Amino acid sequence: MLLDSKREVYKAFGLGMSVSKVWSYSNLFHYAEYMAESRQFPKTPADIVDDIYQFGGDFVLDQAGRVIYFHPSKTPADRPVVTALLAAIHEAGPSPPTDTPT
C-alpha cells in the first residue's frame, strides 16, 4: 500500500477527479446504503488532507517496479474484484527477502 500525500504517483498514473460523479445519484445512493446499514466510512488520518473529488485506483507492481495490473477508478466506488488483485499479486511472484536487523 502506498500513501501518496503529494499526489505524485496519482498524477503519474493519470488518475482523475470529478465533481459530477462524486455527487451523482448512484454514488449518493451507495452512501445512503452505508448509512442505512450503519456501516462505518473509512477514516482519513488526521494529518492527511482529503480530496473527495479524487478517484483512486488499484495497481500491482512486480519486483522490478513494472506495473502488471492497472485499474483506475471510473467512479468513487469502482474497485476491482479481489480475485483479480490476488491473481496479479500471484503473477508478480514472491517478494525478495528483506534484511531484518538482528
mmCIF file of N, CA, C and O in Angstrom:
data_model
loop_
_atom_site.group_PDB
_atom_site.id
_atom_site.type_symbol
_atom_site.label_atom_id
_atom_site.label_comp_id
_atom_site.label_asym_id
_atom_site.label_seq_id
_atom_site.Cartn_x
_atom_site.Cartn_y
_atom_site.Cartn_z
ATOM 1 N N MET A 1 0.856 -1.163 0.000
ATOM 2 C CA MET A 1 0.000 0.000 0.000
ATOM 3 C C MET A 1 0.903 1.226 0.000
ATOM 4 O O MET A 1 1.935 1.253 0.655
ATOM 5 N N LEU A 2 0.467 2.248 -0.725
ATOM 6 C CA LEU A 2 1.240 3.472 -0.864
ATOM 7 C C LEU A 2 0.397 4.652 -0.425
ATOM 8 O O LEU A 2 -0.753 4.793 -0.827
ATOM 9 N N LEU A 3 0.977 5.496 0.406
ATOM 10 C CA LEU A 3 0.347 6.742 0.790
ATOM 11 C C LEU A 3 1.034 7.843 -0.002
ATOM 12 O O LEU A 3 2.227 8.075 0.150
ATOM 13 N N ASP A 4 0.295 8.492 -0.868
ATOM 14 C CA ASP A 4 0.845 9.466 -1.814
ATOM 15 C C ASP A 4 0.340 10.857 -1.454
ATOM 16 O O ASP A 4 -0.469 11.447 -2.168
ATOM 17 N N SER A 5 0.817 11.417 -0.341
ATOM 18 C CA SER A 5 0.280 12.684 0.156
ATOM 19 C C SER A 5 0.522 13.852 -0.795
ATOM 20 O O SER A 5 -0.247 14.808 -0.825
ATOM 21 N N LYS A 6 1.567 13.783 -1.611
ATOM 22 C CA LYS A 6 1.832 14.848 -2.582
ATOM 23 C C LYS A 6 1.163 14.570 -3.926
ATOM 24 O O LYS A 6 1.269 15.355 -4.853
ATOM 25 N N ARG A 7 0.517 13.428 -4.027
ATOM 26 C CA ARG A 7 -0.208 13.000 -5.224
ATOM 27 C C ARG A 7 0.674 12.904 -6.470
ATOM 28 O O ARG A 7 0.232 13.121 -7.592
ATOM 29 N N GLU A 8 1.931 12.575 -6.257
ATOM 30 C CA GLU A 8 2.857 12.432 -7.385
ATOM 31 C C GLU A 8 2.555 11.177 -8.191
ATOM 32 O O GLU A 8 2.523 11.210 -9.426
ATOM 33 N N VAL A 9 2.339 10.065 -7.516
ATOM 34 C CA VAL A 9 2.006 8.813 -8.200
ATOM 35 C C VAL A 9 0.619 8.923 -8.812
ATOM 36 O O VAL A 9 0.386 8.461 -9.930
ATOM 37 N N TYR A 10 -0.265 9.569 -8.095
ATOM 38 C CA TYR A 10 -1.629 9.820 -8.586
ATOM 39 C C TYR A 10 -1.574 10.507 -9.949
ATOM 40 O O TYR A 10 -2.228 10.096 -10.903
ATOM 41 N N LYS A 11 -0.763 11.544 -10.053
ATOM 42 C CA LYS A 11 -0.627 12.279 -11.313
ATOM 43 C C LYS A 11 0.075 11.432 -12.370
ATOM 44 O O LYS A 11 -0.317 11.435 -13.539
ATOM 45 N N ALA A 12 1.100 10.693 -11.973
ATOM 46 C CA ALA A 12 1.845 9.859 -12.929
ATOM 47 C C ALA A 12 0.952 8.778 -13.549
ATOM 48 O O ALA A 12 1.095 8.453 -14.726
ATOM 49 N N PHE A 13 0.017 8.242 -12.777
ATOM 50 C CA PHE A 13 -0.896 7.218 -13.283
ATOM 51 C C PHE A 13 -2.087 7.822 -14.023
ATOM 52 O O PHE A 13 -2.917 7.106 -14.568
ATOM 53 N N GLY A 14 -2.189 9.141 -14.033
ATOM 54 C CA GLY A 14 -3.265 9.792 -14.761
ATOM 55 C C GLY A 14 -4.638 9.579 -14.156
ATOM 56 O O GLY A 14 -5.639 9.532 -14.870
ATOM 57 N N LEU A 15 -4.698 9.459 -12.833
ATOM 58 C CA LEU A 15 -5.985 9.254 -12.170
ATOM 59 C C LEU A 15 -6.796 10.536 -12.210
ATOM 60 O O LEU A 15 -6.252 11.632 -12.206
ATOM 61 N N GLY A 16 -8.098 10.394 -12.251
ATOM 62 C CA GLY A 16 -8.956 11.547 -12.453
ATOM 63 C C GLY A 16 -9.679 12.026 -11.223
ATOM 64 O O GLY A 16 -9.486 11.525 -10.116
ATOM 65 N N MET A 17 -10.504 13.005 -11.470
ATOM 66 C CA MET A 17 -11.377 13.536 -10.432
ATOM 67 C C MET A 17 -12.639 14.055 -11.115
ATOM 68 O O MET A 17 -12.614 14.389 -12.300
ATOM 69 N N SER A 18 -13.745 14.067 -10.362
ATOM 70 C CA SER A 18 -14.998 14.516 -10.963
ATOM 71 C C SER A 18 -15.981 14.927 -9.879
ATOM 72 O O SER A 18 -16.323 14.122 -9.015
ATOM 73 N N VAL A 19 -16.428 16.159 -9.954
ATOM 74 C CA VAL A 19 -17.463 16.634 -9.034
ATOM 75 C C VAL A 19 -18.786 15.945 -9.365
ATOM 76 O O VAL A 19 -19.489 15.465 -8.475
ATOM 77 N N SER A 20 -19.113 15.839 -10.650
ATOM 78 C CA SER A 20 -20.406 15.277 -11.041
ATOM 79 C C SER A 20 -20.533 13.797 -10.685
ATOM 80 O O SER A 20 -21.612 13.342 -10.309
ATOM 81 N N LYS A 21 -19.448 13.046 -10.775
ATOM 82 C CA LYS A 21 -19.532 11.618 -10.436
ATOM 83 C C LYS A 21 -19.591 11.413 -8.926
ATOM 84 O O LYS A 21 -20.239 10.484 -8.455
ATOM 85 N N VAL A 22 -18.929 12.264 -8.162
ATOM 86 C CA VAL A 22 -18.988 12.150 -6.704
ATOM 87 C C VAL A 22 -20.402 12.440 -6.205
ATOM 88 O O VAL A 22 -20.908 11.769 -5.319
ATOM 89 N N TRP A 23 -21.064 13.425 -6.810
ATOM 90 C CA TRP A 23 -22.404 13.802 -6.378
ATOM 91 C C TRP A 23 -23.497 13.190 -7.249
ATOM 92 O O TRP A 23 -24.646 13.634 -7.229
ATOM 93 N N SER A 24 -23.181 12.155 -8.001
ATOM 94 C CA SER A 24 -24.186 11.502 -8.852
ATOM 95 C C SER A 24 -25.206 10.760 -7.991
ATOM 96 O O SER A 24 -24.938 10.390 -6.845
ATOM 97 N N TYR A 25 -26.364 10.509 -8.585
ATOM 98 C CA TYR A 25 -27.426 9.790 -7.874
ATOM 99 C C TYR A 25 -26.932 8.413 -7.414
ATOM 100 O O TYR A 25 -27.148 8.027 -6.269
ATOM 101 N N SER A 26 -26.276 7.685 -8.295
ATOM 102 C CA SER A 26 -25.844 6.326 -7.933
ATOM 103 C C SER A 26 -24.826 6.349 -6.797
ATOM 104 O O SER A 26 -24.854 5.487 -5.913
ATOM 105 N N ASN A 27 -23.949 7.323 -6.792
ATOM 106 C CA ASN A 27 -22.962 7.403 -5.721
ATOM 107 C C ASN A 27 -23.621 7.815 -4.401
ATOM 108 O O ASN A 27 -23.310 7.261 -3.346
ATOM 109 N N LEU A 28 -24.530 8.769 -4.450
ATOM 110 C CA LEU A 28 -25.247 9.168 -3.240
ATOM 111 C C LEU A 28 -26.080 8.008 -2.696
ATOM 112 O O LEU A 28 -26.179 7.806 -1.483
ATOM 113 N N PHE A 29 -26.659 7.206 -3.599
ATOM 114 C CA PHE A 29 -27.412 6.025 -3.177
ATOM 115 C C PHE A 29 -26.486 5.032 -2.469
ATOM 116 O O PHE A 29 -26.844 4.443 -1.447
ATOM 117 N N HIS A 30 -25.290 4.861 -3.012
ATOM 118 C CA HIS A 30 -24.291 3.968 -2.406
ATOM 119 C C HIS A 30 -23.987 4.424 -0.969
ATOM 120 O O HIS A 30 -23.956 3.620 -0.042
ATOM 121 N N TYR A 31 -23.778 5.723 -0.791
ATOM 122 C CA TYR A 31 -23.502 6.248 0.551
ATOM 123 C C TYR A 31 -24.713 6.111 1.467
ATOM 124 O O TYR A 31 -24.570 5.832 2.655
ATOM 125 N N ALA A 32 -25.920 6.295 0.913
ATOM 126 C CA ALA A 32 -27.138 6.132 1.706
ATOM 127 C C ALA A 32 -27.269 4.689 2.194
ATOM 128 O O ALA A 32 -27.712 4.449 3.325
ATOM 129 N N GLU A 33 -26.879 3.722 1.359
ATOM 130 C CA GLU A 33 -26.902 2.324 1.786
ATOM 131 C C GLU A 33 -25.969 2.111 2.971
ATOM 132 O O GLU A 33 -26.306 1.395 3.912
ATOM 133 N N TYR A 34 -24.781 2.696 2.922
ATOM 134 C CA TYR A 34 -23.850 2.606 4.051
ATOM 135 C C TYR A 34 -24.520 3.117 5.327
ATOM 136 O O TYR A 34 -24.445 2.486 6.377
ATOM 137 N N MET A 35 -25.145 4.278 5.213
ATOM 138 C CA MET A 35 -25.765 4.875 6.389
ATOM 139 C C MET A 35 -26.938 4.028 6.883
ATOM 140 O O MET A 35 -27.091 3.827 8.088
ATOM 141 N N ALA A 36 -27.761 3.511 5.976
ATOM 142 C CA ALA A 36 -28.911 2.695 6.361
ATOM 143 C C ALA A 36 -28.476 1.411 7.058
ATOM 144 O O ALA A 36 -29.184 0.911 7.939
ATOM 145 N N GLU A 37 -27.313 0.891 6.668
ATOM 146 C CA GLU A 37 -26.791 -0.341 7.261
ATOM 147 C C GLU A 37 -25.879 -0.060 8.457
ATOM 148 O O GLU A 37 -25.272 -0.977 9.001
ATOM 149 N N SER A 38 -25.792 1.209 8.859
ATOM 150 C CA SER A 38 -24.922 1.640 9.969
ATOM 151 C C SER A 38 -23.472 1.220 9.765
ATOM 152 O O SER A 38 -22.767 0.904 10.719
ATOM 153 N N ARG A 39 -23.055 1.205 8.499
ATOM 154 C CA ARG A 39 -21.662 0.873 8.188
ATOM 155 C C ARG A 39 -20.798 2.108 8.395
ATOM 156 O O ARG A 39 -21.233 3.232 8.187
ATOM 157 N N GLN A 40 -19.579 1.877 8.800
ATOM 158 C CA GLN A 40 -18.645 2.972 9.025
ATOM 159 C C GLN A 40 -17.916 3.325 7.729
ATOM 160 O O GLN A 40 -17.496 2.441 6.986
ATOM 161 N N PHE A 41 -17.777 4.596 7.469
ATOM 162 C CA PHE A 41 -16.965 5.045 6.351
ATOM 163 C C PHE A 41 -15.503 5.002 6.778
ATOM 164 O O PHE A 41 -15.197 5.187 7.956
ATOM 165 N N PRO A 42 -14.605 4.748 5.840
ATOM 166 C CA PRO A 42 -13.181 4.746 6.207
ATOM 167 C C PRO A 42 -12.777 6.103 6.782
ATOM 168 O O PRO A 42 -13.232 7.151 6.315
ATOM 169 N N LYS A 43 -11.946 6.065 7.786
ATOM 170 C CA LYS A 43 -11.466 7.294 8.423
ATOM 171 C C LYS A 43 -10.223 7.788 7.694
ATOM 172 O O LYS A 43 -9.370 7.005 7.304
ATOM 173 N N THR A 44 -10.134 9.082 7.536
ATOM 174 C CA THR A 44 -8.947 9.702 6.956
ATOM 175 C C THR A 44 -8.013 10.063 8.099
ATOM 176 O O THR A 44 -8.450 10.690 9.069
ATOM 177 N N PRO A 45 -6.732 9.675 8.008
ATOM 178 C CA PRO A 45 -5.793 10.059 9.069
ATOM 179 C C PRO A 45 -5.782 11.581 9.256
ATOM 180 O O PRO A 45 -5.943 12.341 8.291
ATOM 181 N N ALA A 46 -5.582 12.017 10.497
ATOM 182 C CA ALA A 46 -5.674 13.436 10.839
ATOM 183 C C ALA A 46 -4.695 14.314 10.063
ATOM 184 O O ALA A 46 -4.997 15.468 9.781
ATOM 185 N N ASP A 47 -3.545 13.782 9.703
ATOM 186 C CA ASP A 47 -2.529 14.596 9.034
ATOM 187 C C ASP A 47 -2.650 14.568 7.506
ATOM 188 O O ASP A 47 -1.800 15.090 6.803
ATOM 189 N N ILE A 48 -3.717 14.005 6.990
ATOM 190 C CA ILE A 48 -3.926 13.900 5.540
ATOM 191 C C ILE A 48 -5.029 14.862 5.114
ATOM 192 O O ILE A 48 -6.103 14.897 5.704
ATOM 193 N N VAL A 49 -4.755 15.633 4.085
ATOM 194 C CA VAL A 49 -5.775 16.498 3.506
ATOM 195 C C VAL A 49 -6.496 15.673 2.445
ATOM 196 O O VAL A 49 -5.899 15.245 1.463
ATOM 197 N N ASP A 50 -7.777 15.430 2.665
ATOM 198 C CA ASP A 50 -8.563 14.573 1.787
ATOM 199 C C ASP A 50 -9.173 15.386 0.649
ATOM 200 O O ASP A 50 -9.590 16.525 0.841
ATOM 201 N N ASP A 51 -9.200 14.808 -0.538
ATOM 202 C CA ASP A 51 -9.835 15.421 -1.696
ATOM 203 C C ASP A 51 -10.969 14.491 -2.104
ATOM 204 O O ASP A 51 -10.738 13.451 -2.720
ATOM 205 N N ILE A 52 -12.193 14.855 -1.769
ATOM 206 C CA ILE A 52 -13.322 13.954 -2.018
ATOM 207 C C ILE A 52 -13.614 13.761 -3.495
ATOM 208 O O ILE A 52 -14.330 12.845 -3.871
ATOM 209 N N TYR A 53 -13.075 14.612 -4.352
ATOM 210 C CA TYR A 53 -13.337 14.509 -5.786
ATOM 211 C C TYR A 53 -12.305 13.644 -6.511
ATOM 212 O O TYR A 53 -12.449 13.358 -7.683
ATOM 213 N N GLN A 54 -11.283 13.247 -5.807
ATOM 214 C CA GLN A 54 -10.194 12.454 -6.384
ATOM 215 C C GLN A 54 -10.608 10.995 -6.491
ATOM 216 O O GLN A 54 -11.126 10.417 -5.548
ATOM 217 N N PHE A 55 -10.365 10.407 -7.650
ATOM 218 C CA PHE A 55 -10.598 8.974 -7.822
ATOM 219 C C PHE A 55 -9.318 8.230 -7.492
ATOM 220 O O PHE A 55 -8.223 8.705 -7.750
ATOM 221 N N GLY A 56 -9.491 7.055 -6.977
ATOM 222 C CA GLY A 56 -8.347 6.221 -6.670
ATOM 223 C C GLY A 56 -8.072 5.235 -7.782
ATOM 224 O O GLY A 56 -8.546 5.379 -8.913
ATOM 225 N N GLY A 57 -7.349 4.241 -7.437
ATOM 226 C CA GLY A 57 -7.046 3.181 -8.379
ATOM 227 C C GLY A 57 -6.377 2.050 -7.639
ATOM 228 O O GLY A 57 -5.934 2.213 -6.509
ATOM 229 N N ASP A 58 -6.335 0.919 -8.271
ATOM 230 C CA ASP A 58 -5.683 -0.255 -7.700
ATOM 231 C C ASP A 58 -4.648 -0.732 -8.699
ATOM 232 O O ASP A 58 -4.962 -0.948 -9.876
ATOM 233 N N PHE A 59 -3.432 -0.896 -8.222
ATOM 234 C CA PHE A 59 -2.313 -1.236 -9.087
ATOM 235 C C PHE A 59 -1.443 -2.265 -8.390
ATOM 236 O O PHE A 59 -1.320 -2.261 -7.175
ATOM 237 N N VAL A 60 -0.855 -3.154 -9.187
ATOM 238 C CA VAL A 60 0.113 -4.115 -8.659
ATOM 239 C C VAL A 60 1.380 -3.933 -9.477
ATOM 240 O O VAL A 60 1.332 -3.891 -10.711
ATOM 241 N N LEU A 61 2.494 -3.822 -8.783
ATOM 242 C CA LEU A 61 3.790 -3.702 -9.426
ATOM 243 C C LEU A 61 4.598 -4.954 -9.123
ATOM 244 O O LEU A 61 4.472 -5.533 -8.039
ATOM 245 N N ASP A 62 5.427 -5.362 -10.069
ATOM 246 C CA ASP A 62 6.279 -6.512 -9.796
ATOM 247 C C ASP A 62 7.544 -6.049 -9.069
ATOM 248 O O ASP A 62 7.693 -4.863 -8.740
ATOM 249 N N GLN A 63 8.451 -6.982 -8.819
ATOM 250 C CA GLN A 63 9.645 -6.670 -8.039
ATOM 251 C C GLN A 63 10.545 -5.647 -8.725
ATOM 252 O O GLN A 63 11.304 -4.943 -8.068
ATOM 253 N N ALA A 64 10.452 -5.541 -10.027
ATOM 254 C CA ALA A 64 11.268 -4.578 -10.773
ATOM 255 C C ALA A 64 10.582 -3.210 -10.864
ATOM 256 O O ALA A 64 11.126 -2.288 -11.456
ATOM 257 N N GLY A 65 9.381 -3.093 -10.299
ATOM 258 C CA GLY A 65 8.667 -1.833 -10.327
ATOM 259 C C GLY A 65 7.792 -1.647 -11.557
ATOM 260 O O GLY A 65 7.242 -0.568 -11.768
ATOM 261 N N ARG A 66 7.637 -2.703 -12.363
ATOM 262 C CA ARG A 66 6.771 -2.622 -13.545
ATOM 263 C C ARG A 66 5.316 -2.820 -13.121
ATOM 264 O O ARG A 66 5.015 -3.686 -12.309
ATOM 265 N N VAL A 67 4.448 -2.040 -13.721
ATOM 266 C CA VAL A 67 3.019 -2.169 -13.434
ATOM 267 C C VAL A 67 2.495 -3.397 -14.173
ATOM 268 O O VAL A 67 2.590 -3.486 -15.388
ATOM 269 N N ILE A 68 1.954 -4.352 -13.414
ATOM 270 C CA ILE A 68 1.417 -5.560 -14.035
ATOM 271 C C ILE A 68 -0.106 -5.638 -13.911
ATOM 272 O O ILE A 68 -0.727 -6.501 -14.510
ATOM 273 N N TYR A 69 -0.673 -4.740 -13.119
ATOM 274 C CA TYR A 69 -2.136 -4.650 -13.013
ATOM 275 C C TYR A 69 -2.480 -3.182 -12.836
ATOM 276 O O TYR A 69 -1.909 -2.490 -12.000
ATOM 277 N N PHE A 70 -3.439 -2.705 -13.630
ATOM 278 C CA PHE A 70 -3.785 -1.293 -13.650
ATOM 279 C C PHE A 70 -5.299 -1.150 -13.686
ATOM 280 O O PHE A 70 -5.942 -1.592 -14.639
ATOM 281 N N HIS A 71 -5.881 -0.607 -12.636
ATOM 282 C CA HIS A 71 -7.323 -0.395 -12.585
ATOM 283 C C HIS A 71 -7.597 1.006 -12.037
ATOM 284 O O HIS A 71 -7.773 1.199 -10.830
ATOM 285 N N PRO A 72 -7.631 2.022 -12.903
ATOM 286 C CA PRO A 72 -8.008 3.356 -12.425
ATOM 287 C C PRO A 72 -9.520 3.402 -12.197
ATOM 288 O O PRO A 72 -10.285 2.916 -13.028
ATOM 289 N N SER A 73 -9.945 3.944 -11.090
ATOM 290 C CA SER A 73 -11.376 4.004 -10.771
ATOM 291 C C SER A 73 -12.104 4.957 -11.708
ATOM 292 O O SER A 73 -11.620 6.047 -11.984
ATOM 293 N N LYS A 74 -13.265 4.519 -12.182
ATOM 294 C CA LYS A 74 -14.101 5.352 -13.056
ATOM 295 C C LYS A 74 -15.135 6.141 -12.256
ATOM 296 O O LYS A 74 -15.672 7.129 -12.719
ATOM 297 N N THR A 75 -15.419 5.661 -11.042
ATOM 298 C CA THR A 75 -16.320 6.330 -10.105
ATOM 299 C C THR A 75 -15.717 6.145 -8.712
ATOM 300 O O THR A 75 -14.819 5.306 -8.533
ATOM 301 N N PRO A 76 -16.210 6.870 -7.713
ATOM 302 C CA PRO A 76 -15.654 6.696 -6.370
ATOM 303 C C PRO A 76 -15.771 5.272 -5.821
ATOM 304 O O PRO A 76 -14.938 4.834 -5.042
ATOM 305 N N ALA A 77 -16.787 4.530 -6.241
ATOM 306 C CA ALA A 77 -16.988 3.171 -5.728
ATOM 307 C C ALA A 77 -16.406 2.090 -6.630
ATOM 308 O O ALA A 77 -16.510 0.908 -6.317
ATOM 309 N N ASP A 78 -15.781 2.466 -7.721
ATOM 310 C CA ASP A 78 -15.256 1.495 -8.686
ATOM 311 C C ASP A 78 -13.974 0.854 -8.174
ATOM 312 O O ASP A 78 -12.941 1.516 -8.074
ATOM 313 N N ARG A 79 -14.062 -0.407 -7.862
ATOM 314 C CA ARG A 79 -12.907 -1.173 -7.394
ATOM 315 C C ARG A 79 -12.926 -2.533 -8.083
ATOM 316 O O ARG A 79 -13.989 -3.077 -8.373
ATOM 317 N N PRO A 80 -11.752 -3.103 -8.345
ATOM 318 C CA PRO A 80 -11.720 -4.420 -8.971
ATOM 319 C C PRO A 80 -12.120 -5.500 -7.966
ATOM 320 O O PRO A 80 -12.082 -5.280 -6.753
ATOM 321 N N VAL A 81 -12.480 -6.651 -8.492
ATOM 322 C CA VAL A 81 -12.778 -7.775 -7.600
ATOM 323 C C VAL A 81 -11.469 -8.253 -6.973
ATOM 324 O O VAL A 81 -10.397 -8.169 -7.582
ATOM 325 N N VAL A 82 -11.571 -8.740 -5.778
ATOM 326 C CA VAL A 82 -10.384 -9.168 -5.036
ATOM 327 C C VAL A 82 -9.624 -10.262 -5.783
ATOM 328 O O VAL A 82 -8.387 -10.274 -5.800
ATOM 329 N N THR A 83 -10.353 -11.159 -6.446
ATOM 330 C CA THR A 83 -9.667 -12.254 -7.147
ATOM 331 C C THR A 83 -8.751 -11.728 -8.249
ATOM 332 O O THR A 83 -7.700 -12.307 -8.510
ATOM 333 N N ALA A 84 -9.114 -10.627 -8.897
ATOM 334 C CA ALA A 84 -8.254 -10.035 -9.929
ATOM 335 C C ALA A 84 -6.972 -9.491 -9.318
ATOM 336 O O ALA A 84 -5.876 -9.675 -9.867
ATOM 337 N N LEU A 85 -7.091 -8.848 -8.165
ATOM 338 C CA LEU A 85 -5.900 -8.338 -7.483
ATOM 339 C C LEU A 85 -5.003 -9.481 -7.014
ATOM 340 O O LEU A 85 -3.783 -9.434 -7.180
ATOM 341 N N LEU A 86 -5.621 -10.500 -6.444
ATOM 342 C CA LEU A 86 -4.833 -11.638 -5.958
ATOM 343 C C LEU A 86 -4.122 -12.360 -7.104
ATOM 344 O O LEU A 86 -2.977 -12.790 -6.958
ATOM 345 N N ALA A 87 -4.782 -12.483 -8.240
ATOM 346 C CA ALA A 87 -4.160 -13.116 -9.402
ATOM 347 C C ALA A 87 -2.952 -12.303 -9.864
ATOM 348 O O ALA A 87 -1.901 -12.865 -10.200
ATOM 349 N N ALA A 88 -3.074 -10.984 -9.864
ATOM 350 C CA ALA A 88 -1.947 -10.131 -10.262
ATOM 351 C C ALA A 88 -0.803 -10.232 -9.264
ATOM 352 O O ALA A 88 0.373 -10.286 -9.652
ATOM 353 N N ILE A 89 -1.126 -10.286 -7.990
ATOM 354 C CA ILE A 89 -0.086 -10.437 -6.963
ATOM 355 C C ILE A 89 0.611 -11.780 -7.132
ATOM 356 O O ILE A 89 1.841 -11.874 -7.046
ATOM 357 N N HIS A 90 -0.155 -12.823 -7.401
ATOM 358 C CA HIS A 90 0.423 -14.151 -7.626
ATOM 359 C C HIS A 90 1.348 -14.129 -8.844
ATOM 360 O O HIS A 90 2.434 -14.702 -8.829
ATOM 361 N N GLU A 91 0.912 -13.443 -9.903
ATOM 362 C CA GLU A 91 1.712 -13.350 -11.126
ATOM 363 C C GLU A 91 3.025 -12.607 -10.874
ATOM 364 O O GLU A 91 4.054 -12.928 -11.469
ATOM 365 N N ALA A 92 2.993 -11.633 -9.971
ATOM 366 C CA ALA A 92 4.202 -10.855 -9.670
ATOM 367 C C ALA A 92 5.271 -11.721 -9.013
ATOM 368 O O ALA A 92 6.447 -11.409 -9.084
ATOM 369 N N GLY A 93 4.861 -12.790 -8.387
ATOM 370 C CA GLY A 93 5.823 -13.685 -7.752
ATOM 371 C C GLY A 93 6.133 -13.263 -6.319
ATOM 372 O O GLY A 93 5.705 -12.209 -5.869
ATOM 373 N N PRO A 94 6.921 -14.086 -5.646
ATOM 374 C CA PRO A 94 7.231 -13.788 -4.261
ATOM 375 C C PRO A 94 8.116 -12.560 -4.135
ATOM 376 O O PRO A 94 8.914 -12.256 -5.017
ATOM 377 N N SER A 95 7.949 -11.864 -3.038
ATOM 378 C CA SER A 95 8.801 -10.705 -2.759
ATOM 379 C C SER A 95 10.182 -11.191 -2.391
ATOM 380 O O SER A 95 10.341 -12.233 -1.751
ATOM 381 N N PRO A 96 11.211 -10.425 -2.772
ATOM 382 C CA PRO A 96 12.559 -10.818 -2.353
ATOM 383 C C PRO A 96 12.673 -10.704 -0.838
ATOM 384 O O PRO A 96 11.994 -9.880 -0.234
ATOM 385 N N PRO A 97 13.516 -11.516 -0.219
ATOM 386 C CA PRO A 97 13.660 -11.434 1.237
ATOM 387 C C PRO A 97 14.221 -10.072 1.636
ATOM 388 O O PRO A 97 15.013 -9.480 0.908
ATOM 389 N N THR A 98 13.754 -9.595 2.764
ATOM 390 C CA THR A 98 14.272 -8.322 3.280
ATOM 391 C C THR A 98 15.241 -8.598 4.401
ATOM 392 O O THR A 98 15.104 -9.563 5.146
ATOM 393 N N ASP A 99 16.243 -7.774 4.481
ATOM 394 C CA ASP A 99 17.199 -7.912 5.577
ATOM 395 C C ASP A 99 16.568 -7.303 6.821
ATOM 396 O O ASP A 99 16.115 -6.172 6.808
ATOM 397 N N THR A 100 16.529 -8.086 7.874
ATOM 398 C CA THR A 100 15.998 -7.589 9.124
ATOM 399 C C THR A 100 17.128 -7.492 10.122
ATOM 400 O O THR A 100 17.990 -8.389 10.178
ATOM 401 N N PRO A 101 17.178 -6.416 10.890
ATOM 402 C CA PRO A 101 18.244 -6.286 11.882
ATOM 403 C C PRO A 101 18.129 -7.379 12.938
ATOM 404 O O PRO A 101 17.027 -7.774 13.307
ATOM 405 N N THR A 102 19.248 -7.875 13.364
ATOM 406 C CA THR A 102 19.244 -8.919 14.410
ATOM 407 C C THR A 102 19.697 -8.389 15.720
ATOM 408 O O THR A 102 20.283 -7.377 15.860
#
